[in-house]
Amino acid sequence: MSDTALLIIDIQVGVVDGELRAARLDTVLDNLNLAIAAARRRGIPVIFVQHEEDERPHGSAAWQLHPGLARQDGDQIVYKRYGDSFCETNLAQLLSAHGASKLWIGGAATDFCVDSTLRNAVSRGYQVTVIGDGHTTVSAFALSGEQVIDHFNAAWGATSATPQPLRVKPAAEL
């Protein structure tokens, strides 16, 4: 049993390839698939997280995981209604059942669900490695999606006041 789990958060059609296309999406999908392949080689569980809300109801076309992800039967799915993947879900119990104390995290949206989940994971004592080239968001407010991704990678990479190390690594280095 591995002490690590791979979380891929909200890479859903309506999140990353809907009205707005997420920044660097093709590259992010490629890199998430690299991370999935690395996890499978090491016996690391792959867990997909799917966000449901009024404009993306459970089972709708927009709610579906992106078809570009290398999913397999046996991959686990966590359903959520809030930004933080731990909030009112079975994620903590699932990770405990796998004996996971370390997480590889990628997905969408960088500035919302990915950030919320990784901050809660760090607070819960997990050692988190963000897949630096495996998360994305759309342009919003005054920043492009690319700027948001780069900013969060820099901020997470500079964070040292955590119980366990918080790392940012490209998928090829996992």
Short mmCIF file of N, CA and C in Angstrom, two decimals:
data_model
loop_
_atom_site.label_atom_id
_atom_site.label_comp_id
_atom_site.label_asym_id
_atom_site.label_seq_id
_atom_site.Cartn_x
_atom_site.Cartn_y
_atom_site.Cartn_z
N MET A 1 0.84 -1.18 0.00
CA MET A 1 0.00 0.00 0.00
C MET A 1 0.88 1.24 0.00
N SER A 2 0.57 2.19 -0.85
CA SER A 2 1.32 3.44 -0.94
C SER A 2 0.85 4.41 0.13
N ASP A 3 1.73 5.30 0.55
CA ASP A 3 1.34 6.36 1.50
C ASP A 3 0.92 7.63 0.77
N THR A 4 0.76 7.55 -0.55
CA THR A 4 0.45 8.70 -1.39
C THR A 4 -0.83 8.45 -2.17
N ALA A 5 -1.57 9.52 -2.44
CA ALA A 5 -2.75 9.45 -3.32
C ALA A 5 -2.68 10.62 -4.29
N LEU A 6 -3.19 10.42 -5.48
CA LEU A 6 -3.28 11.46 -6.50
C LEU A 6 -4.71 11.98 -6.54
N LEU A 7 -4.88 13.29 -6.33
CA LEU A 7 -6.19 13.94 -6.43
C LEU A 7 -6.22 14.79 -7.68
N ILE A 8 -7.21 14.56 -8.52
CA ILE A 8 -7.43 15.39 -9.70
C ILE A 8 -8.79 16.05 -9.50
N ILE A 9 -8.75 17.34 -9.31
CA ILE A 9 -9.91 18.11 -8.88
C ILE A 9 -10.59 18.80 -10.05
N ASP A 10 -11.86 18.51 -10.25
CA ASP A 10 -12.78 19.28 -11.11
C ASP A 10 -12.32 19.48 -12.56
N ILE A 11 -11.62 18.51 -13.12
CA ILE A 11 -11.32 18.60 -14.56
C ILE A 11 -12.55 18.06 -15.29
N GLN A 12 -13.57 18.91 -15.30
CA GLN A 12 -14.87 18.57 -15.85
C GLN A 12 -15.13 19.44 -17.08
N VAL A 13 -15.91 18.91 -17.99
CA VAL A 13 -16.19 19.60 -19.25
C VAL A 13 -16.64 21.04 -19.01
N GLY A 14 -17.61 21.26 -18.16
CA GLY A 14 -18.13 22.60 -17.94
C GLY A 14 -17.22 23.51 -17.15
N VAL A 15 -16.23 22.96 -16.48
CA VAL A 15 -15.29 23.76 -15.71
C VAL A 15 -14.13 24.24 -16.59
N VAL A 16 -13.60 23.33 -17.41
CA VAL A 16 -12.38 23.66 -18.14
C VAL A 16 -12.57 23.86 -19.64
N ASP A 17 -13.70 23.41 -20.18
CA ASP A 17 -13.87 23.46 -21.63
C ASP A 17 -15.30 23.87 -21.99
N GLY A 18 -15.87 24.76 -21.16
CA GLY A 18 -17.23 25.22 -21.37
C GLY A 18 -17.25 26.53 -22.13
N GLU A 19 -18.00 27.49 -21.59
CA GLU A 19 -18.08 28.82 -22.23
C GLU A 19 -16.69 29.43 -22.37
N LEU A 20 -15.89 29.29 -21.34
CA LEU A 20 -14.50 29.74 -21.37
C LEU A 20 -13.60 28.51 -21.31
N ARG A 21 -12.55 28.55 -22.08
CA ARG A 21 -11.58 27.43 -22.06
C ARG A 21 -10.48 27.77 -21.06
N ALA A 22 -10.16 26.82 -20.21
CA ALA A 22 -9.13 27.04 -19.21
C ALA A 22 -7.76 27.22 -19.84
N ALA A 23 -6.93 27.98 -19.18
CA ALA A 23 -5.58 28.28 -19.64
C ALA A 23 -4.74 27.01 -19.73
N ARG A 24 -3.99 26.89 -20.81
CA ARG A 24 -3.04 25.79 -21.00
C ARG A 24 -3.70 24.41 -20.91
N LEU A 25 -4.97 24.31 -21.25
CA LEU A 25 -5.73 23.08 -21.00
C LEU A 25 -5.10 21.85 -21.64
N ASP A 26 -4.70 21.92 -22.90
CA ASP A 26 -4.13 20.73 -23.55
C ASP A 26 -2.88 20.25 -22.83
N THR A 27 -2.02 21.17 -22.44
CA THR A 27 -0.80 20.83 -21.71
C THR A 27 -1.13 20.28 -20.33
N VAL A 28 -2.10 20.89 -19.66
CA VAL A 28 -2.51 20.41 -18.34
C VAL A 28 -3.05 18.98 -18.43
N LEU A 29 -3.88 18.70 -19.42
CA LEU A 29 -4.39 17.33 -19.60
C LEU A 29 -3.24 16.35 -19.83
N ASP A 30 -2.30 16.72 -20.68
CA ASP A 30 -1.13 15.85 -20.92
C ASP A 30 -0.37 15.59 -19.62
N ASN A 31 -0.17 16.64 -18.84
CA ASN A 31 0.61 16.51 -17.61
C ASN A 31 -0.16 15.74 -16.53
N LEU A 32 -1.46 15.93 -16.46
CA LEU A 32 -2.25 15.12 -15.53
C LEU A 32 -2.20 13.65 -15.92
N ASN A 33 -2.21 13.37 -17.21
CA ASN A 33 -2.10 11.98 -17.65
C ASN A 33 -0.72 11.40 -17.35
N LEU A 34 0.32 12.23 -17.39
CA LEU A 34 1.65 11.78 -16.95
C LEU A 34 1.62 11.42 -15.46
N ALA A 35 0.96 12.27 -14.66
CA ALA A 35 0.86 12.01 -13.23
C ALA A 35 0.05 10.75 -12.96
N ILE A 36 -1.03 10.56 -13.72
CA ILE A 36 -1.84 9.35 -13.58
C ILE A 36 -1.00 8.12 -13.89
N ALA A 37 -0.24 8.17 -14.97
CA ALA A 37 0.61 7.04 -15.35
C ALA A 37 1.66 6.76 -14.26
N ALA A 38 2.26 7.81 -13.72
CA ALA A 38 3.26 7.63 -12.66
C ALA A 38 2.61 7.03 -11.42
N ALA A 39 1.41 7.49 -11.09
CA ALA A 39 0.70 6.94 -9.93
C ALA A 39 0.40 5.46 -10.13
N ARG A 40 -0.08 5.11 -11.29
CA ARG A 40 -0.43 3.71 -11.55
C ARG A 40 0.81 2.80 -11.47
N ARG A 41 1.94 3.28 -12.01
CA ARG A 41 3.18 2.49 -11.94
C ARG A 41 3.60 2.23 -10.50
N ARG A 42 3.32 3.17 -9.61
CA ARG A 42 3.74 3.06 -8.20
C ARG A 42 2.66 2.50 -7.28
N GLY A 43 1.53 2.15 -7.83
CA GLY A 43 0.44 1.63 -7.00
C GLY A 43 -0.25 2.70 -6.17
N ILE A 44 -0.19 3.94 -6.63
CA ILE A 44 -0.81 5.08 -5.94
C ILE A 44 -2.26 5.19 -6.42
N PRO A 45 -3.21 5.27 -5.49
CA PRO A 45 -4.60 5.43 -5.92
C PRO A 45 -4.84 6.76 -6.63
N VAL A 46 -5.68 6.71 -7.66
CA VAL A 46 -6.06 7.89 -8.43
C VAL A 46 -7.50 8.23 -8.05
N ILE A 47 -7.69 9.44 -7.56
CA ILE A 47 -9.00 9.88 -7.09
C ILE A 47 -9.40 11.13 -7.87
N PHE A 48 -10.54 11.05 -8.53
CA PHE A 48 -11.09 12.19 -9.26
C PHE A 48 -12.14 12.86 -8.38
N VAL A 49 -12.15 14.18 -8.40
CA VAL A 49 -13.14 14.95 -7.65
C VAL A 49 -14.02 15.67 -8.66
N GLN A 50 -15.33 15.60 -8.45
CA GLN A 50 -16.29 16.25 -9.34
C GLN A 50 -17.16 17.21 -8.55
N HIS A 51 -17.25 18.43 -9.06
CA HIS A 51 -18.02 19.50 -8.42
C HIS A 51 -19.41 19.57 -9.05
N GLU A 52 -20.40 19.65 -8.20
CA GLU A 52 -21.80 19.73 -8.62
C GLU A 52 -22.38 21.03 -8.08
N GLU A 53 -23.12 21.73 -8.91
CA GLU A 53 -23.85 22.92 -8.47
C GLU A 53 -25.01 23.15 -9.42
N ASP A 54 -25.79 24.19 -9.17
CA ASP A 54 -27.01 24.40 -9.95
C ASP A 54 -26.76 24.44 -11.46
N GLU A 55 -25.72 25.14 -11.90
CA GLU A 55 -25.45 25.22 -13.34
C GLU A 55 -24.65 24.03 -13.87
N ARG A 56 -24.26 23.12 -13.00
CA ARG A 56 -23.53 21.91 -13.38
C ARG A 56 -24.08 20.75 -12.55
N PRO A 57 -25.34 20.38 -12.80
CA PRO A 57 -25.95 19.34 -11.98
C PRO A 57 -25.34 17.95 -12.23
N HIS A 58 -25.38 17.15 -11.19
CA HIS A 58 -24.88 15.77 -11.24
C HIS A 58 -25.46 15.05 -12.45
N GLY A 59 -24.58 14.47 -13.27
CA GLY A 59 -25.01 13.71 -14.43
C GLY A 59 -25.12 14.50 -15.72
N SER A 60 -25.07 15.83 -15.64
CA SER A 60 -25.20 16.65 -16.86
C SER A 60 -23.94 16.55 -17.71
N ALA A 61 -24.03 17.01 -18.95
CA ALA A 61 -22.86 17.02 -19.85
C ALA A 61 -21.73 17.87 -19.26
N ALA A 62 -22.05 19.02 -18.70
CA ALA A 62 -21.04 19.91 -18.13
C ALA A 62 -20.37 19.31 -16.89
N TRP A 63 -21.06 18.43 -16.19
CA TRP A 63 -20.56 17.82 -14.96
C TRP A 63 -19.57 16.69 -15.24
N GLN A 64 -19.59 16.12 -16.42
CA GLN A 64 -18.76 14.96 -16.75
C GLN A 64 -17.27 15.29 -16.67
N LEU A 65 -16.49 14.29 -16.25
CA LEU A 65 -15.03 14.46 -16.29
C LEU A 65 -14.59 14.63 -17.74
N HIS A 66 -13.55 15.43 -17.95
CA HIS A 66 -13.08 15.71 -19.31
C HIS A 66 -12.65 14.40 -19.97
N PRO A 67 -13.08 14.17 -21.21
CA PRO A 67 -12.74 12.91 -21.89
C PRO A 67 -11.25 12.75 -22.17
N GLY A 68 -10.47 13.82 -22.05
CA GLY A 68 -9.04 13.72 -22.28
C GLY A 68 -8.26 13.13 -21.12
N LEU A 69 -8.93 12.86 -20.00
CA LEU A 69 -8.26 12.25 -18.85
C LEU A 69 -8.15 10.74 -19.03
N ALA A 70 -7.03 10.18 -18.61
CA ALA A 70 -6.78 8.74 -18.73
C ALA A 70 -7.40 8.01 -17.53
N ARG A 71 -8.71 7.90 -17.55
CA ARG A 71 -9.42 7.23 -16.46
C ARG A 71 -9.48 5.73 -16.70
N GLN A 72 -9.60 5.00 -15.59
CA GLN A 72 -9.75 3.54 -15.68
C GLN A 72 -10.80 3.09 -14.68
N ASP A 73 -11.39 1.94 -14.97
CA ASP A 73 -12.28 1.33 -13.98
C ASP A 73 -11.46 1.14 -12.71
N GLY A 74 -12.09 1.37 -11.60
CA GLY A 74 -11.39 1.23 -10.32
C GLY A 74 -10.89 2.55 -9.77
N ASP A 75 -10.76 3.58 -10.62
CA ASP A 75 -10.43 4.90 -10.09
C ASP A 75 -11.60 5.34 -9.22
N GLN A 76 -11.29 6.05 -8.18
CA GLN A 76 -12.34 6.46 -7.26
C GLN A 76 -12.77 7.89 -7.57
N ILE A 77 -14.01 8.20 -7.22
CA ILE A 77 -14.57 9.53 -7.47
C ILE A 77 -15.16 10.05 -6.17
N VAL A 78 -14.88 11.31 -5.90
CA VAL A 78 -15.46 12.02 -4.77
C VAL A 78 -16.33 13.12 -5.35
N TYR A 79 -17.56 13.19 -4.88
CA TYR A 79 -18.49 14.22 -5.34
C TYR A 79 -18.55 15.32 -4.29
N LYS A 80 -18.54 16.57 -4.75
CA LYS A 80 -18.55 17.70 -3.81
C LYS A 80 -19.47 18.81 -4.29
N ARG A 81 -19.84 19.67 -3.35
CA ARG A 81 -20.66 20.84 -3.65
C ARG A 81 -19.95 22.14 -3.28
N TYR A 82 -18.81 22.05 -2.66
CA TYR A 82 -18.09 23.24 -2.19
C TYR A 82 -16.68 23.24 -2.77
N GLY A 83 -15.99 24.37 -2.67
CA GLY A 83 -14.65 24.47 -3.23
C GLY A 83 -13.66 23.49 -2.64
N ASP A 84 -13.70 23.33 -1.34
CA ASP A 84 -12.79 22.44 -0.64
C ASP A 84 -13.25 21.00 -0.80
N SER A 85 -12.41 20.17 -1.37
CA SER A 85 -12.78 18.77 -1.63
C SER A 85 -12.99 17.95 -0.37
N PHE A 86 -12.59 18.46 0.79
CA PHE A 86 -12.83 17.77 2.05
C PHE A 86 -14.19 18.12 2.67
N CYS A 87 -14.75 19.24 2.29
CA CYS A 87 -15.95 19.77 2.93
C CYS A 87 -17.18 18.93 2.59
N GLU A 88 -17.72 18.27 3.61
CA GLU A 88 -18.92 17.45 3.49
C GLU A 88 -18.81 16.37 2.41
N THR A 89 -17.61 15.76 2.33
CA THR A 89 -17.38 14.64 1.42
C THR A 89 -16.74 13.49 2.21
N ASN A 90 -16.54 12.38 1.53
CA ASN A 90 -15.87 11.23 2.14
C ASN A 90 -14.38 11.19 1.83
N LEU A 91 -13.81 12.31 1.35
CA LEU A 91 -12.39 12.30 0.95
C LEU A 91 -11.47 11.91 2.09
N ALA A 92 -11.63 12.48 3.26
CA ALA A 92 -10.73 12.17 4.38
C ALA A 92 -10.79 10.67 4.72
N GLN A 93 -11.99 10.10 4.72
CA GLN A 93 -12.14 8.68 5.04
C GLN A 93 -11.50 7.82 3.95
N LEU A 94 -11.67 8.22 2.70
CA LEU A 94 -11.08 7.49 1.57
C LEU A 94 -9.56 7.50 1.67
N LEU A 95 -8.99 8.66 1.95
CA LEU A 95 -7.53 8.76 2.08
C LEU A 95 -7.03 7.93 3.26
N SER A 96 -7.77 7.96 4.35
CA SER A 96 -7.40 7.16 5.52
C SER A 96 -7.44 5.67 5.18
N ALA A 97 -8.45 5.25 4.46
CA ALA A 97 -8.56 3.84 4.08
C ALA A 97 -7.38 3.40 3.21
N HIS A 98 -6.83 4.34 2.44
CA HIS A 98 -5.67 4.03 1.60
C HIS A 98 -4.35 4.20 2.36
N GLY A 99 -4.41 4.71 3.60
CA GLY A 99 -3.19 4.95 4.36
C GLY A 99 -2.38 6.11 3.81
N ALA A 100 -3.04 7.06 3.14
CA ALA A 100 -2.34 8.17 2.50
C ALA A 100 -2.01 9.28 3.49
N SER A 101 -0.75 9.65 3.53
CA SER A 101 -0.31 10.81 4.30
C SER A 101 0.30 11.88 3.38
N LYS A 102 0.43 11.52 2.12
CA LYS A 102 0.99 12.43 1.11
C LYS A 102 0.01 12.52 -0.05
N LEU A 103 -0.10 13.71 -0.63
CA LEU A 103 -1.00 13.93 -1.75
C LEU A 103 -0.29 14.60 -2.90
N TRP A 104 -0.57 14.13 -4.10
CA TRP A 104 -0.24 14.85 -5.32
C TRP A 104 -1.55 15.48 -5.75
N ILE A 105 -1.55 16.79 -6.02
CA ILE A 105 -2.78 17.48 -6.34
C ILE A 105 -2.64 18.25 -7.64
N GLY A 106 -3.63 18.11 -8.51
CA GLY A 106 -3.76 18.89 -9.73
C GLY A 106 -5.23 19.10 -10.02
N GLY A 107 -5.54 19.93 -11.00
CA GLY A 107 -6.93 20.11 -11.38
C GLY A 107 -7.31 21.54 -11.66
N ALA A 108 -8.57 21.85 -11.34
CA ALA A 108 -9.13 23.17 -11.61
C ALA A 108 -10.10 23.52 -10.46
N ALA A 109 -10.34 24.69 -10.26
CA ALA A 109 -9.66 25.88 -10.71
C ALA A 109 -8.56 26.22 -9.71
N THR A 110 -7.43 26.58 -10.25
CA THR A 110 -6.25 26.89 -9.46
C THR A 110 -6.58 27.75 -8.26
N ASP A 111 -7.27 28.85 -8.52
CA ASP A 111 -7.51 29.88 -7.51
C ASP A 111 -8.71 29.63 -6.62
N PHE A 112 -9.41 28.55 -6.86
CA PHE A 112 -10.57 28.24 -6.03
C PHE A 112 -10.46 26.83 -5.45
N CYS A 113 -10.92 25.85 -6.16
CA CYS A 113 -11.01 24.50 -5.60
C CYS A 113 -9.66 23.86 -5.33
N VAL A 114 -8.68 24.05 -6.20
CA VAL A 114 -7.35 23.48 -5.97
C VAL A 114 -6.74 24.12 -4.74
N ASP A 115 -6.75 25.46 -4.68
CA ASP A 115 -6.17 26.16 -3.54
C ASP A 115 -6.89 25.81 -2.23
N SER A 116 -8.22 25.79 -2.25
CA SER A 116 -8.99 25.47 -1.03
C SER A 116 -8.65 24.07 -0.53
N THR A 117 -8.60 23.12 -1.45
CA THR A 117 -8.33 21.73 -1.07
C THR A 117 -6.92 21.57 -0.53
N LEU A 118 -5.94 22.16 -1.21
CA LEU A 118 -4.56 21.95 -0.74
C LEU A 118 -4.31 22.64 0.59
N ARG A 119 -4.95 23.79 0.82
CA ARG A 119 -4.77 24.46 2.13
C ARG A 119 -5.38 23.62 3.25
N ASN A 120 -6.55 23.03 3.01
CA ASN A 120 -7.15 22.17 4.02
C ASN A 120 -6.29 20.92 4.22
N ALA A 121 -5.79 20.36 3.13
CA ALA A 121 -4.93 19.17 3.24
C ALA A 121 -3.69 19.47 4.08
N VAL A 122 -3.06 20.61 3.84
CA VAL A 122 -1.88 21.01 4.62
C VAL A 122 -2.26 21.16 6.10
N SER A 123 -3.41 21.79 6.37
CA SER A 123 -3.85 21.96 7.75
C SER A 123 -4.14 20.63 8.44
N ARG A 124 -4.54 19.65 7.66
CA ARG A 124 -4.82 18.32 8.20
C ARG A 124 -3.55 17.48 8.37
N GLY A 125 -2.40 18.02 7.97
CA GLY A 125 -1.14 17.32 8.17
C GLY A 125 -0.64 16.51 7.00
N TYR A 126 -1.32 16.61 5.85
CA TYR A 126 -0.83 15.91 4.66
C TYR A 126 0.40 16.62 4.10
N GLN A 127 1.32 15.84 3.57
CA GLN A 127 2.42 16.41 2.80
C GLN A 127 1.91 16.55 1.38
N VAL A 128 1.85 17.77 0.87
CA VAL A 128 1.23 18.04 -0.42
C VAL A 128 2.28 18.39 -1.46
N THR A 129 2.15 17.76 -2.62
CA THR A 129 2.92 18.15 -3.80
C THR A 129 1.91 18.59 -4.85
N VAL A 130 1.97 19.87 -5.21
CA VAL A 130 1.13 20.40 -6.27
C VAL A 130 1.80 20.07 -7.59
N ILE A 131 1.03 19.58 -8.53
CA ILE A 131 1.55 19.34 -9.88
C ILE A 131 1.55 20.70 -10.57
N GLY A 132 2.69 21.35 -10.59
CA GLY A 132 2.79 22.74 -11.03
C GLY A 132 2.33 22.99 -12.45
N ASP A 133 2.46 22.00 -13.30
CA ASP A 133 2.00 22.13 -14.69
C ASP A 133 0.75 21.30 -14.92
N GLY A 134 0.06 20.96 -13.83
CA GLY A 134 -1.13 20.12 -13.90
C GLY A 134 -2.35 20.74 -13.24
N HIS A 135 -2.41 22.06 -13.22
CA HIS A 135 -3.61 22.74 -12.72
C HIS A 135 -3.88 23.94 -13.61
N THR A 136 -5.14 24.37 -13.63
CA THR A 136 -5.55 25.41 -14.56
C THR A 136 -6.73 26.21 -14.02
N THR A 137 -6.99 27.32 -14.68
CA THR A 137 -8.13 28.17 -14.37
C THR A 137 -8.45 29.01 -15.60
N VAL A 138 -9.55 29.72 -15.53
CA VAL A 138 -9.92 30.63 -16.62
C VAL A 138 -9.51 32.05 -16.24
N SER A 139 -9.40 32.89 -17.25
CA SER A 139 -9.11 34.30 -16.99
C SER A 139 -10.29 34.93 -16.29
N ALA A 140 -10.01 35.71 -15.27
CA ALA A 140 -11.06 36.38 -14.52
C ALA A 140 -10.49 37.61 -13.83
N PHE A 141 -11.37 38.51 -13.55
CA PHE A 141 -10.99 39.74 -12.89
C PHE A 141 -9.96 40.44 -13.78
N ALA A 142 -8.82 40.84 -13.25
CA ALA A 142 -7.84 41.57 -14.05
C ALA A 142 -6.68 40.69 -14.50
N LEU A 143 -6.74 39.40 -14.23
CA LEU A 143 -5.61 38.52 -14.53
C LEU A 143 -5.98 37.47 -15.57
N SER A 144 -5.02 37.11 -16.39
CA SER A 144 -5.22 35.99 -17.30
C SER A 144 -5.10 34.69 -16.52
N GLY A 145 -5.64 33.63 -17.05
CA GLY A 145 -5.49 32.32 -16.42
C GLY A 145 -4.03 31.96 -16.23
N GLU A 146 -3.21 32.27 -17.22
CA GLU A 146 -1.78 31.98 -17.13
C GLU A 146 -1.13 32.72 -15.96
N GLN A 147 -1.52 33.98 -15.77
CA GLN A 147 -0.97 34.76 -14.65
C GLN A 147 -1.39 34.16 -13.31
N VAL A 148 -2.63 33.72 -13.21
CA VAL A 148 -3.11 33.12 -11.96
C VAL A 148 -2.32 31.84 -11.67
N ILE A 149 -2.16 30.99 -12.66
CA ILE A 149 -1.40 29.74 -12.48
C ILE A 149 0.02 30.04 -12.02
N ASP A 150 0.68 30.96 -12.70
CA ASP A 150 2.07 31.29 -12.35
C ASP A 150 2.16 31.89 -10.95
N HIS A 151 1.20 32.76 -10.61
CA HIS A 151 1.21 33.38 -9.27
C HIS A 151 1.05 32.31 -8.18
N PHE A 152 0.07 31.43 -8.35
CA PHE A 152 -0.16 30.42 -7.31
C PHE A 152 1.02 29.45 -7.21
N ASN A 153 1.62 29.07 -8.32
CA ASN A 153 2.81 28.21 -8.24
C ASN A 153 3.91 28.90 -7.44
N ALA A 154 4.11 30.19 -7.69
CA ALA A 154 5.14 30.94 -6.95
C ALA A 154 4.78 31.04 -5.47
N ALA A 155 3.52 31.35 -5.17
CA ALA A 155 3.11 31.50 -3.78
C ALA A 155 3.20 30.17 -3.03
N TRP A 156 2.68 29.10 -3.64
CA TRP A 156 2.76 27.79 -2.98
C TRP A 156 4.21 27.36 -2.80
N GLY A 157 5.04 27.61 -3.82
CA GLY A 157 6.45 27.22 -3.75
C GLY A 157 7.23 27.98 -2.69
N ALA A 158 6.76 29.18 -2.34
CA ALA A 158 7.44 30.00 -1.34
C ALA A 158 6.90 29.76 0.07
N THR A 159 5.88 28.95 0.20
CA THR A 159 5.25 28.70 1.49
C THR A 159 6.10 27.73 2.30
N SER A 160 6.47 28.15 3.51
CA SER A 160 7.27 27.28 4.36
C SER A 160 6.65 27.08 5.74
N ALA A 161 5.65 27.85 6.10
CA ALA A 161 5.03 27.75 7.43
C ALA A 161 3.91 26.72 7.39
N THR A 162 4.27 25.46 7.14
CA THR A 162 3.31 24.37 7.07
C THR A 162 3.81 23.20 7.91
N PRO A 163 2.90 22.40 8.49
CA PRO A 163 3.33 21.27 9.30
C PRO A 163 4.15 20.24 8.52
N GLN A 164 3.80 20.03 7.26
CA GLN A 164 4.52 19.14 6.37
C GLN A 164 4.93 19.96 5.15
N PRO A 165 5.97 19.56 4.43
CA PRO A 165 6.39 20.34 3.26
C PRO A 165 5.28 20.47 2.22
N LEU A 166 5.19 21.65 1.64
CA LEU A 166 4.31 21.93 0.51
C LEU A 166 5.24 22.16 -0.67
N ARG A 167 5.13 21.30 -1.68
CA ARG A 167 6.04 21.35 -2.82
C ARG A 167 5.25 21.62 -4.09
N VAL A 168 5.94 22.20 -5.07
CA VAL A 168 5.38 22.39 -6.41
C VAL A 168 6.39 21.74 -7.35
N LYS A 169 5.91 20.73 -8.10
CA LYS A 169 6.78 20.00 -9.02
C LYS A 169 6.06 19.79 -10.34
N PRO A 170 6.81 19.79 -11.45
CA PRO A 170 6.18 19.41 -12.71
C PRO A 170 5.85 17.91 -12.71
N ALA A 171 4.87 17.55 -13.53
CA ALA A 171 4.43 16.16 -13.59
C ALA A 171 5.58 15.20 -13.90
N ALA A 172 6.49 15.61 -14.75
CA ALA A 172 7.60 14.75 -15.15
C ALA A 172 8.53 14.40 -13.99
N GLU A 173 8.46 15.15 -12.86
CA GLU A 173 9.33 14.89 -11.73
C GLU A 173 8.66 14.15 -10.59
N LEU A 174 7.43 13.72 -10.79
CA LEU A 174 6.73 12.99 -9.72
C LEU A 174 7.29 11.58 -9.57
#
